[in-house]
Amino acid sequence: MYAIVEIAGQQFKVEKDQKVFVHRLATEEGKTVSFDNVLLVGDGDKVTLGAPAINGAQVGAKVLKHLKGDKVIVFKKKRRKGYRVKNGHRQALTEIVIESIVASGAKPAAKAEKKVEAPKAEVSQDLSALTVAELREMAKAKDISGYSSMKKAELIEALS
């Protein structure tokens, strides 16, 4: 059984117990990760193709270690101009081993949920410490008419 899965922005053809080097993942060594963006699953003659991904399919992997790739030399030169620049680059990589490929019925991986702030309770505060723009926003929220032409003292009086 094999799968084509998108990991860290790249597509990989993976099989069980295969080691893969991917771009650095924000996961500690020894932890397991799961990838939901499975594009294709092949099991013998049976091939399941997603549009764009297969619902319920999942690839589980374990992070072995974080490392750097081989050095790549970037050399730029313009002839007869005296311009030469030499740079090196080493890509940050993560080595993972594929532990499982589930074709269907997998639960979606828990993604980082965005925290929704509760509406702020009206706190009796010193309105004189606020700016005119903040006072106008409060007046707009309370549906006070003519707030755009009011001065700061008038806004404070209307909001009180």
Short mmCIF file of C-alpha atoms in Angstrom, two decimals, residues 26-99:
data_model
loop_
_atom_site.label_atom_id
_atom_site.label_comp_id
_atom_site.label_asym_id
_atom_site.label_seq_id
_atom_site.Cartn_x
_atom_site.Cartn_y
_atom_site.Cartn_z
CA ALA A 26 7.37 22.12 14.35
CA THR A 27 7.19 18.85 16.28
CA GLU A 28 9.56 17.45 18.88
CA GLU A 29 11.72 14.41 18.18
CA GLY A 30 10.01 11.13 19.07
CA LYS A 31 6.47 12.52 18.70
CA THR A 32 3.97 11.24 16.18
CA VAL A 33 2.34 13.41 13.53
CA SER A 34 -0.54 12.76 11.18
CA PHE A 35 -1.12 14.21 7.74
CA ASP A 36 -4.69 14.62 6.47
CA ASN A 37 -3.94 15.97 3.01
CA VAL A 38 -3.78 12.56 1.27
CA LEU A 39 -4.12 13.00 -2.48
CA LEU A 40 -4.00 9.37 -3.64
CA VAL A 41 -4.03 5.92 -2.05
CA GLY A 42 -2.99 2.80 -3.94
CA ASP A 43 -3.58 -0.73 -2.63
CA GLY A 44 -2.57 -3.27 -5.23
CA ASP A 45 -4.81 -2.72 -8.27
CA LYS A 46 -7.23 -0.50 -6.33
CA VAL A 47 -6.39 3.22 -6.62
CA THR A 48 -8.39 5.92 -4.82
CA LEU A 49 -7.97 9.44 -6.12
CA GLY A 50 -9.03 12.51 -4.17
CA ALA A 51 -10.52 15.72 -5.46
CA PRO A 52 -8.25 17.34 -4.25
CA ALA A 53 -7.85 15.22 -1.08
CA ILE A 54 -9.43 12.00 0.13
CA ASN A 55 -11.87 12.49 3.02
CA GLY A 56 -11.04 10.27 6.00
CA ALA A 57 -7.63 9.24 4.70
CA GLN A 58 -4.63 9.80 6.94
CA VAL A 59 -0.92 9.06 7.04
CA GLY A 60 0.70 8.64 10.45
CA ALA A 61 4.42 9.23 10.95
CA LYS A 62 6.97 9.48 13.74
CA VAL A 63 9.60 12.24 13.89
CA LEU A 64 13.03 10.66 14.16
CA LYS A 65 15.31 13.70 14.21
CA HIS A 66 15.84 17.26 13.04
CA LEU A 67 18.91 17.97 10.93
CA LYS A 68 20.38 20.19 8.22
CA GLY A 69 20.76 19.18 4.58
CA ASP A 70 23.88 19.32 2.45
CA LYS A 71 25.41 22.70 1.74
CA VAL A 72 24.40 24.30 -1.53
CA ILE A 73 26.78 26.92 -2.93
CA VAL A 74 25.20 29.89 -4.71
CA PHE A 75 27.78 31.76 -6.79
CA LYS A 76 26.90 34.85 -8.83
CA LYS A 77 29.26 36.63 -11.18
CA LYS A 78 29.03 39.35 -13.81
CA ARG A 79 31.99 39.25 -16.13
CA ARG A 80 34.19 42.29 -16.54
CA LYS A 81 32.36 44.12 -13.75
CA GLY A 82 34.23 42.86 -10.71
CA TYR A 83 30.99 41.49 -9.24
CA ARG A 84 31.24 38.18 -7.41
CA VAL A 85 28.99 36.94 -4.60
CA LYS A 86 29.30 33.56 -2.93
CA ASN A 87 26.60 32.32 -0.57
CA GLY A 88 25.95 28.98 1.05
CA HIS A 89 22.69 27.48 2.24
CA ARG A 90 21.77 24.46 4.35
CA GLN A 91 18.09 23.54 4.43
CA ALA A 92 16.54 22.67 7.80
CA LEU A 93 15.06 19.17 7.50
CA THR A 94 13.13 16.65 9.57
CA GLU A 95 13.54 12.91 9.17
CA ILE A 96 10.27 11.00 9.61
CA VAL A 97 9.31 7.35 9.29
CA ILE A 98 5.86 6.43 7.98
CA GLU A 99 4.04 4.27 10.52
#
